[in-house]
Coordinates of C-alpha atoms in Angstrom, one line a residue:
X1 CA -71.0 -25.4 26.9
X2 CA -73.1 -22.7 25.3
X3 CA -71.3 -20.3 27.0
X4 CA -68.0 -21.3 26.2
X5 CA -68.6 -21.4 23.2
X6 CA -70.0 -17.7 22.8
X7 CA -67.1 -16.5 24.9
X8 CA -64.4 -17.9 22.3
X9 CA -66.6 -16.8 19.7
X10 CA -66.8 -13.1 21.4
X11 CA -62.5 -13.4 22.1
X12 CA -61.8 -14.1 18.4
X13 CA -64.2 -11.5 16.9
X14 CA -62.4 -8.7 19.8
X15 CA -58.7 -9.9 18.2
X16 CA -59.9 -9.7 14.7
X17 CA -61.3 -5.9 15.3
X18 CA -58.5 -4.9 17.2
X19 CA -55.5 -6.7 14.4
X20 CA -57.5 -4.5 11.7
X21 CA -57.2 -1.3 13.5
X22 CA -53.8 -1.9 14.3
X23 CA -52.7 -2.6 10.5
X24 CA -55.3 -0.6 8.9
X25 CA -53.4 2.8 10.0
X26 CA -50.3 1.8 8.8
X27 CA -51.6 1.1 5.4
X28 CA -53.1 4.4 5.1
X29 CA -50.0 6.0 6.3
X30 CA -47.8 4.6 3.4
X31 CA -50.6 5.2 1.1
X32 CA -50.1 9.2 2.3
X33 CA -46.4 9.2 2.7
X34 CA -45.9 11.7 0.0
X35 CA -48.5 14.1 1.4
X36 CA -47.3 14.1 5.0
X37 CA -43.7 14.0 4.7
X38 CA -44.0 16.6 2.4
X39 CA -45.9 18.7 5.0
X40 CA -42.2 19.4 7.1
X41 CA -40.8 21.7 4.7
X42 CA -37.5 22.9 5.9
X43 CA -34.2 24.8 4.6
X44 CA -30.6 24.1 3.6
X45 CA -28.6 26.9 4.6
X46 CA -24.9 28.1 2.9
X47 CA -21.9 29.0 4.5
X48 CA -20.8 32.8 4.1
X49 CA -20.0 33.9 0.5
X50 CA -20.3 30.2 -0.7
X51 CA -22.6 28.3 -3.2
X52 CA -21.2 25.1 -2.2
X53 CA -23.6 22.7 -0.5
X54 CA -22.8 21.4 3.1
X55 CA -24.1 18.8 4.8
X56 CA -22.3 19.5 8.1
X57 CA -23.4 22.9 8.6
X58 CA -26.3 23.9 11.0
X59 CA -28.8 21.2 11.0
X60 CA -28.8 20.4 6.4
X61 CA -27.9 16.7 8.3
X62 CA -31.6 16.3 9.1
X63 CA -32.8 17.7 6.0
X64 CA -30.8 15.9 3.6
X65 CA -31.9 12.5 5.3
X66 CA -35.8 13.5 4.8
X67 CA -35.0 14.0 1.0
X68 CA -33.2 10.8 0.3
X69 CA -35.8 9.4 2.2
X70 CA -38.3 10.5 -0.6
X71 CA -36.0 10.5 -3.6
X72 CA -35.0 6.9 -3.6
X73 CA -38.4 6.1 -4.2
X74 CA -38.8 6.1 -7.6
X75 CA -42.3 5.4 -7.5
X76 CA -42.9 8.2 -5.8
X77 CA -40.5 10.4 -7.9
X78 CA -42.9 9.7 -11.0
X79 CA -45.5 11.3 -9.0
X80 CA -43.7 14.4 -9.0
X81 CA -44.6 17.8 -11.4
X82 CA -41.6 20.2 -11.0
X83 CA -39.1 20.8 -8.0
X84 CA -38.6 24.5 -7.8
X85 CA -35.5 25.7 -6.0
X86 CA -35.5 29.1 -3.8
X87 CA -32.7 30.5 -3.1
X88 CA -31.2 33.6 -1.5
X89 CA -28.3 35.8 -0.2
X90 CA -28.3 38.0 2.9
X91 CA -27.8 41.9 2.5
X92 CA -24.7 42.8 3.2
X93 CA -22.1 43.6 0.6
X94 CA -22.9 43.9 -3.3
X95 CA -26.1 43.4 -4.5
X96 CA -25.4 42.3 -7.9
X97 CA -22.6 40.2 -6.5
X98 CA -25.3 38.6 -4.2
X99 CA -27.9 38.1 -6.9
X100 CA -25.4 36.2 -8.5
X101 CA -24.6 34.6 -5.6
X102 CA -28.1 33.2 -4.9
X103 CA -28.3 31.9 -8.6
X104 CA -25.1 29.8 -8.3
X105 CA -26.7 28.6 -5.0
X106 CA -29.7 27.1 -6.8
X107 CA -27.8 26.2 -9.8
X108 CA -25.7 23.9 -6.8
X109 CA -28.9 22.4 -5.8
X110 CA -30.0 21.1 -9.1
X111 CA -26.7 19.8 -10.2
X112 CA -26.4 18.1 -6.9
X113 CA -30.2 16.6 -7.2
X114 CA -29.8 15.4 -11.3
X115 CA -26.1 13.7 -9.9
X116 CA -27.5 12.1 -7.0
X117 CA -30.8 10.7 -8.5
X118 CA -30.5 10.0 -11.9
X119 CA -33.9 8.7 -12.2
X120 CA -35.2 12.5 -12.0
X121 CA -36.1 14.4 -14.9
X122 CA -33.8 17.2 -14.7
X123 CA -36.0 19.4 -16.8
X124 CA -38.3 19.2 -13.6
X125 CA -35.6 21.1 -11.6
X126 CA -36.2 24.6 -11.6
X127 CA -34.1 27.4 -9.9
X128 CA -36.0 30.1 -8.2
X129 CA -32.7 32.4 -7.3
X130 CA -34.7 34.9 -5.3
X131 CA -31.6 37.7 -4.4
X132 CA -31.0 39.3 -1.1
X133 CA -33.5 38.6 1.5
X134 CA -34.9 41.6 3.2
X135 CA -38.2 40.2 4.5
X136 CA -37.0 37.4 6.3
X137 CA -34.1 39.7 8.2
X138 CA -37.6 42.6 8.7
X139 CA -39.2 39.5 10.2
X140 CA -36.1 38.2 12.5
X141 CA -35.8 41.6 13.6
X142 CA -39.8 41.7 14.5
X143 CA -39.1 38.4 16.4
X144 CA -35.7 39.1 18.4
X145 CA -36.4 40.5 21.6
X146 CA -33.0 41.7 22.1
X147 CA -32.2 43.3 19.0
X148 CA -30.5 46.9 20.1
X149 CA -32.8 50.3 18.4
X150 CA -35.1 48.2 17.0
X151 CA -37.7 50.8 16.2
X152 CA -34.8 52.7 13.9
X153 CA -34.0 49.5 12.3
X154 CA -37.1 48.9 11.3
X155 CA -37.8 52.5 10.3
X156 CA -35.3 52.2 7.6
X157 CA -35.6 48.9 6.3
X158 CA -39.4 50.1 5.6
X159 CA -38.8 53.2 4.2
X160 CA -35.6 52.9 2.4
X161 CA -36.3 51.6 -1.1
X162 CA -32.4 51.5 -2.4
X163 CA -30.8 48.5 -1.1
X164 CA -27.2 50.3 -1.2
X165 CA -28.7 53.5 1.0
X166 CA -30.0 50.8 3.5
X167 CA -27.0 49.4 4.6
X168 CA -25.1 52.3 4.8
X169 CA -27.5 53.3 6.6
X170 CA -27.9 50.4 9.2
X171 CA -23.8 50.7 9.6
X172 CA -23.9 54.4 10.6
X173 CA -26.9 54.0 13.3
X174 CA -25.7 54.0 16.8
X175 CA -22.3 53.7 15.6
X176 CA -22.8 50.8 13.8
X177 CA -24.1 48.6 17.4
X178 CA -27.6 47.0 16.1
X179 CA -25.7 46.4 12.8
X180 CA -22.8 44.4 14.6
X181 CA -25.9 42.3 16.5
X182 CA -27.5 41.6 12.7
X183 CA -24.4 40.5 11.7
X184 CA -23.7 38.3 14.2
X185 CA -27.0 37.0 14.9
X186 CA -29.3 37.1 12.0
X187 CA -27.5 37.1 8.9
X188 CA -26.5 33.6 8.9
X189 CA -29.8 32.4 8.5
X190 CA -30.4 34.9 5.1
X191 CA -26.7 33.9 3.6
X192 CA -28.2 30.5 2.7
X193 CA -31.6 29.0 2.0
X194 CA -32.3 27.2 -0.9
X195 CA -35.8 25.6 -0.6
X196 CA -36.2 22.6 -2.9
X197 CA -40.4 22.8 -3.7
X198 CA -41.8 19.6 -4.7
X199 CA -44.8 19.1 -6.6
X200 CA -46.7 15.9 -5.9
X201 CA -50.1 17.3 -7.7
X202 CA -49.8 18.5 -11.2
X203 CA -50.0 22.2 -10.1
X204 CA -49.3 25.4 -11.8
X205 CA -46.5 27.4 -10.3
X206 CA -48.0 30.0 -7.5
X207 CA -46.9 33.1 -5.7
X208 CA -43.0 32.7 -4.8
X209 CA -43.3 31.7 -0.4
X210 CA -42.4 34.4 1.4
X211 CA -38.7 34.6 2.6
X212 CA -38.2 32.2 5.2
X213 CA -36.2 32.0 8.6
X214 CA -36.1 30.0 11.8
X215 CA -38.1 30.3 14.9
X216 CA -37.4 33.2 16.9
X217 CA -36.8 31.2 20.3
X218 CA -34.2 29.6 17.9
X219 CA -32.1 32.9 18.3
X220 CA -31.4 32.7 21.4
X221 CA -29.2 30.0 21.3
X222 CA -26.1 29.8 20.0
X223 CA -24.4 30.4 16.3
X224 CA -25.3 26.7 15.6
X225 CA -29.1 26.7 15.7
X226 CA -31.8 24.0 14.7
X227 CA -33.5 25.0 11.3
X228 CA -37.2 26.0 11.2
X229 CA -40.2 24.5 9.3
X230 CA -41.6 26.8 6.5
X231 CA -45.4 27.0 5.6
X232 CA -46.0 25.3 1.9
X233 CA -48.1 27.0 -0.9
X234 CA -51.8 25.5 -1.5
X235 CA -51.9 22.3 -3.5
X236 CA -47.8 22.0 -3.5
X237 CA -45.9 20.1 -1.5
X238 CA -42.6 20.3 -0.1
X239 CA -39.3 18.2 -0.3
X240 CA -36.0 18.8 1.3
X241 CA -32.2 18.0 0.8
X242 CA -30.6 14.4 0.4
X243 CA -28.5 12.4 2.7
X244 CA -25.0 12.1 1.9
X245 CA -22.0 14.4 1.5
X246 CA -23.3 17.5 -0.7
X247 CA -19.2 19.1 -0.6
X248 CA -18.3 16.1 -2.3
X249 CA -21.0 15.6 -5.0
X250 CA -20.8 19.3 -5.8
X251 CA -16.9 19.3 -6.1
X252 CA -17.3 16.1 -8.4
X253 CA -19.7 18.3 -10.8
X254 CA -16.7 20.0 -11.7
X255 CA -13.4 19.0 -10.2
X256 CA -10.1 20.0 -11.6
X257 CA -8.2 17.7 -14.3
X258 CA -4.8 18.7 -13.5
X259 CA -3.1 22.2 -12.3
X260 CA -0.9 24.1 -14.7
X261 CA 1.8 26.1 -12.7
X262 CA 5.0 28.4 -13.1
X263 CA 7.2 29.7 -9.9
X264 CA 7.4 33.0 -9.7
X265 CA 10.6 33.2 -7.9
X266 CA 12.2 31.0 -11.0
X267 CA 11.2 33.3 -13.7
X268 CA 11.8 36.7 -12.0
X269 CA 15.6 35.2 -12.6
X270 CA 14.5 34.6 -15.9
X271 CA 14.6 30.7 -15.3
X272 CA 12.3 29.2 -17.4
X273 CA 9.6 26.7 -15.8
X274 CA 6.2 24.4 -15.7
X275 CA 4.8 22.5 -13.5
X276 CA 1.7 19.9 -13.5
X277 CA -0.4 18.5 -10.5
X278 CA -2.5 16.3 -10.6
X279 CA -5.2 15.7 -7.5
X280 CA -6.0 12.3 -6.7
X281 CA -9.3 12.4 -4.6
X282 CA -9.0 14.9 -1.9
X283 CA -6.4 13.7 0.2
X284 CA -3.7 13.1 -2.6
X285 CA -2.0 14.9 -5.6
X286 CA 1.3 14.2 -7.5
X287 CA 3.3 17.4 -8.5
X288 CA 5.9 16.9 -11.6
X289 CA 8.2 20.0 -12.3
X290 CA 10.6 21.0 -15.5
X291 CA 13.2 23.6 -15.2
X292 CA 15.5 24.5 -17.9
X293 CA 17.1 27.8 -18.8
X294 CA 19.8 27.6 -21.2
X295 CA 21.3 31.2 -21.8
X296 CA 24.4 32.5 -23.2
X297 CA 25.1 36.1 -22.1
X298 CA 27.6 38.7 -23.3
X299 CA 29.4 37.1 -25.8
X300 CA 30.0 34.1 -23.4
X301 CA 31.2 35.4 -20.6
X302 CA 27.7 34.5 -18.8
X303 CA 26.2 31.0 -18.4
X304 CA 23.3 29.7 -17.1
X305 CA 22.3 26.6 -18.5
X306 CA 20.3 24.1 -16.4
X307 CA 18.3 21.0 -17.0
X308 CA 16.2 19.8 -14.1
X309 CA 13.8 18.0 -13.1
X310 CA 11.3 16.0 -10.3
X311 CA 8.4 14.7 -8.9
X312 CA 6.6 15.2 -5.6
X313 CA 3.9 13.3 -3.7
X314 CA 1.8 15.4 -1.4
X315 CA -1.0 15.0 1.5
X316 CA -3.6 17.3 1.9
X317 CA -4.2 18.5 6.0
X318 CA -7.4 18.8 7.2
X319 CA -10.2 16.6 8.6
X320 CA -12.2 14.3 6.5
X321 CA -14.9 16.2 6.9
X322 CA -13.2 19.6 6.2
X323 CA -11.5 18.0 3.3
X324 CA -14.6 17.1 1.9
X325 CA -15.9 20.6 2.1
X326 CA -12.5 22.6 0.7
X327 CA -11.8 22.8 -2.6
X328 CA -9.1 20.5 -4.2
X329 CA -5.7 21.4 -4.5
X330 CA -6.3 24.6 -1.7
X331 CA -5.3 24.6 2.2
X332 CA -1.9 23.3 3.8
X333 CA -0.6 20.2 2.8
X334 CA 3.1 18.0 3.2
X335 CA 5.5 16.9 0.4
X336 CA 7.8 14.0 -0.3
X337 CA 10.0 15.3 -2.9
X338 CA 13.0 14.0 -5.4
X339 CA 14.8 15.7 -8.7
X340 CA 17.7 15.7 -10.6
X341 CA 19.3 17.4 -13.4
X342 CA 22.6 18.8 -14.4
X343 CA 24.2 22.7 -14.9
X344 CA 26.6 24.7 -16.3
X345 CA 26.9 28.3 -14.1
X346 CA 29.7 30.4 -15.4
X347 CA 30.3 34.0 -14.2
X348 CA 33.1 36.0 -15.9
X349 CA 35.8 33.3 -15.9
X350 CA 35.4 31.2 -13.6
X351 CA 32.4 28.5 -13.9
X352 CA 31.0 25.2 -12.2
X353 CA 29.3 22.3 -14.7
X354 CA 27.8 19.2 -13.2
X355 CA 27.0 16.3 -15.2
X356 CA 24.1 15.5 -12.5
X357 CA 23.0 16.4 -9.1
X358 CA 20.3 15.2 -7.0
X359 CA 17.7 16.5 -4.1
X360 CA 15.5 15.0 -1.9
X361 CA 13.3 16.1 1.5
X362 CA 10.7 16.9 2.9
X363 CA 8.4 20.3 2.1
X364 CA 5.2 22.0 3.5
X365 CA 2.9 24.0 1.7
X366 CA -0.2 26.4 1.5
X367 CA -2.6 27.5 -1.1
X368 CA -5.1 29.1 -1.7
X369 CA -8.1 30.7 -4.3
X370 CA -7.5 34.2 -5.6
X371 CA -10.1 33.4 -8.9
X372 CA -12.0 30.6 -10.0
X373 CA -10.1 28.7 -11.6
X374 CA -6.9 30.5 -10.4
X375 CA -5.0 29.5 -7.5
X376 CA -1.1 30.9 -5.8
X377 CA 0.7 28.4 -3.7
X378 CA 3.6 29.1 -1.3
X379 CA 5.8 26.0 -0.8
X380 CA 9.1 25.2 1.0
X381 CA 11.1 22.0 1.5
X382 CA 14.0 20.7 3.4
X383 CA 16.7 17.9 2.4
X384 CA 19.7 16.7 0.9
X385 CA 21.3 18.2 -2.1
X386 CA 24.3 16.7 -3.8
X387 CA 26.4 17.0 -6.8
X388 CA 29.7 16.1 -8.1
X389 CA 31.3 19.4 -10.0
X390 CA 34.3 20.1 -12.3
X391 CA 35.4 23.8 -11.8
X392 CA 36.9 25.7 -14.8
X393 CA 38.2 28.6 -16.0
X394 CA 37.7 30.3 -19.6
X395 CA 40.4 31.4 -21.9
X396 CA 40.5 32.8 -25.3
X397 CA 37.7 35.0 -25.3
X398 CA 35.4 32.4 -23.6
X399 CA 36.0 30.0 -26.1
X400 CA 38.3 27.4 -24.1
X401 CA 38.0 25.8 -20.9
X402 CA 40.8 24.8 -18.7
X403 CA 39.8 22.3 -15.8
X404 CA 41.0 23.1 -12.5
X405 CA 39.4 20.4 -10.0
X406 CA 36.9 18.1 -9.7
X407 CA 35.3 17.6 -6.7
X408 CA 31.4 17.0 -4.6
X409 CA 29.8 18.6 -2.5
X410 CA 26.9 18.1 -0.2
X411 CA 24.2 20.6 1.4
X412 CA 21.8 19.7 3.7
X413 CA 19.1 22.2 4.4
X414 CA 16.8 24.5 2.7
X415 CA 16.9 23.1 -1.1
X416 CA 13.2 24.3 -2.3
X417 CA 11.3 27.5 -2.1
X418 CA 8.7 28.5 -4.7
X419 CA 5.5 31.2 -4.6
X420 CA 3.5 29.4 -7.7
X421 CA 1.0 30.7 -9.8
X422 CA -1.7 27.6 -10.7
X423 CA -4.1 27.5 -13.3
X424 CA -7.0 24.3 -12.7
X425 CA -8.0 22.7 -16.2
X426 CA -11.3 20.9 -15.0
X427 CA -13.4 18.4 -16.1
X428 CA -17.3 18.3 -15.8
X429 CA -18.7 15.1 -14.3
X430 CA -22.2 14.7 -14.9
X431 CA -25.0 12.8 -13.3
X432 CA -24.2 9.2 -12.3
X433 CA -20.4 9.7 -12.7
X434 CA -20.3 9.8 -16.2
X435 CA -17.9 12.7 -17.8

């Protein structure tokens, strides 16, 4: 019995031990959830020329999970000093245009981190827009076992201080070959990274990281490659991008009002016109347009008076995701369209007036950015015209009509063709939704 006894004694003493080294862990694992996850630093890279953030491009996916992971816990988030965003362009092109370019791209980060969690103090958020990143493409080109004249390359990234004298340089080497393999296989990882620091410990701000890059096996593969962990400054520690749709949240910072717009084609005949869109999500927009020239010419002996008007409904093409990622109001789209109005067209003698005539069809469009808030649009449509007329002719010096027939007549065909210039009003939405 003694036995027994000791043996349950020695079973429920061996469960007890190994139940508190199974939960123990665990406990000091949430306890250190700030500290380790904050150990995987990683990057959110940008599309070519663009500050606008993408959660579909490369691997940002991953890295915008990891950060909602940590930013939805607010109790964790008042644990946090300062998040310090790094940004930077790669070195091709201007270099004042690309300085610029890597501030809007941590300027984008911010306003995307203050909308998504309002419970962060922006004033924490500080861009770090760091310019064109040399180092990292020196480093890459260290690391890529295939890069053509490496040696040469090298050479005059070292020992050529001006940026502009670089490049032209790089393009003339070889006739331009290891510059065509930089451009196709490095630069996308320079055009890009905006590194969102986060500092759990109160910490003063030290050295700016080193530019950063992904591993070098990672250029082997192809054009879409994995993204790379970054080493994290002593006593900081590092947070990365949220889950969600970033195109979306940074279009809703500032996303256009209504358009403004005038054909071109309509007032190189001197006719008069507006035109107002307004964009309904992304998919959607409703176009309204006014025509109306009302001239006299030559004592009378030219008319052209017409009053019109119509509205058109119109769906934007694209994916969802690519949708999400354009810019309202730009890229192809279809139209439903209806007017009316009624004219007067005299020439000479002889003229045409029409109480009220009416088209309707079908139409197909493209625009596209030329400025920032500045956009041209090419549109054509397809229907059914059709008026009833009364045709005239003028006597006594223009000043008397005599009717000679009534009569309708239908068209069915091209009734629509315009090359617009459009002007965005926009709106600024700030964090949470509200304007």
């Amino acid at each position: 019995m003694n036995i027994l006894k000791y043996t349950r004694i020695i079973k429920r003493g061996a469960l007890c031990c190994g139940l508190l080294f199974t939960f123990l862990p665990c406990g000091f694992a949430a306890q250190g959830l700030g500290e380790e996850e904050s150990d995987k630093p990683m990057m959110l890279y940008f599309r070519f020329d663009k500050a606008l953030l993408d959660s579909g491009y490369m691997d940002n996916g991953n890295t915008l999970r990891h950060l909602d992971e940590l930013l939805t816990d607010r109790h964790l988030c008042t644990r946090i000093d300062s998040i310090n965003v790094f940004s930077f362009a790669s070195p091709e092109g201007n270099c004042i245009y690309n300085n610029r370019l890597a501030r809007q791209r941590s300027a984008a980060v911010k306003s995307y981190l203050a909308w998504k969690y309002p419970h962060l103090d922006r004033y924490r958020i500080h861009p770090r827009p760091q310019g064109e990143n040399w180092q990292e493409l020196r480093r890459l080109i260290v690391n890529d076992p295939n890069m053509p004249d490496k040696e040469k390359v090298l050479q005059i990234i070292e020992h050529t201080q001006d940026s502009e004298r670089c490049k032209a340089l790089l393009k003339k080497l070889n006739g331009g070959v290891p510059y065509h393999y930089i451009y196709r296989h490095l630069l996308r990882y320079l055009r890009n990274a905006a590194v969102c620091m986060v500092w759990i410990r109160p910490d003063s701000l030290p050295i700016l990281p080193k530019a950063i890059g992904p591993h070098p096996d990672s250029l082997k593969a192809k054009p879409v490659a994995r993204l790379s962990a970054i080493g994290t400054s002593e006593g900081g520690t590092n947070a990365l991008y949220p889950q969600g749709n970033l195109a979306t949240a940074a279009a809703s910072y500032r996303r256009p009002l209504f358009a403004l717009k005038t054909n071109l084609l309509f007032d190189a005949a001197l006719m008069p016109n507006i035109e107002i869109e307004v964009p309904i999500g992304n998919r959607w927009s409703v176009n309204g347009e006014y025509m109306f020239p009302w001239w006299l010419f030559d004592n009378d002996k030219y008319c052209m008076q017409i009053l019109m008007g119509g509205l058109e409904g119109r769906y934007w093409l694209g994916s969802h995701r690519k949708r999400e990622q354009k810019e309202v109001l730009t890229g192809h789209f279809l139209g439903l369209y209806a007017g009316g109005g009624k004219y007067d067209l005299q020439w000479d003698n002889d003229g045409y007036q029409g109480e009220f005539f009416i088209a309707a069809g079908i139409s197909y469009g493209w625009a596209t950015r030329i400025a920032r808030n500045l956009r041209l649009e090419f549109n054509i449509g397809i229907g059914l015209l059709r008026t009833d007329y009364r045709y005239y002719h003028a006597r006594d010096n223009y000043q008397t009509l005599l009717w000679q027939e009534n009569g309708r007549y239908t068209w069915f065909g091209p009734t629509k063709a315009k090359i617009s210039f459009v002007w965005l009003l926009n709106r600024k939405v700030k964090k949470g939704g509200a304007r």
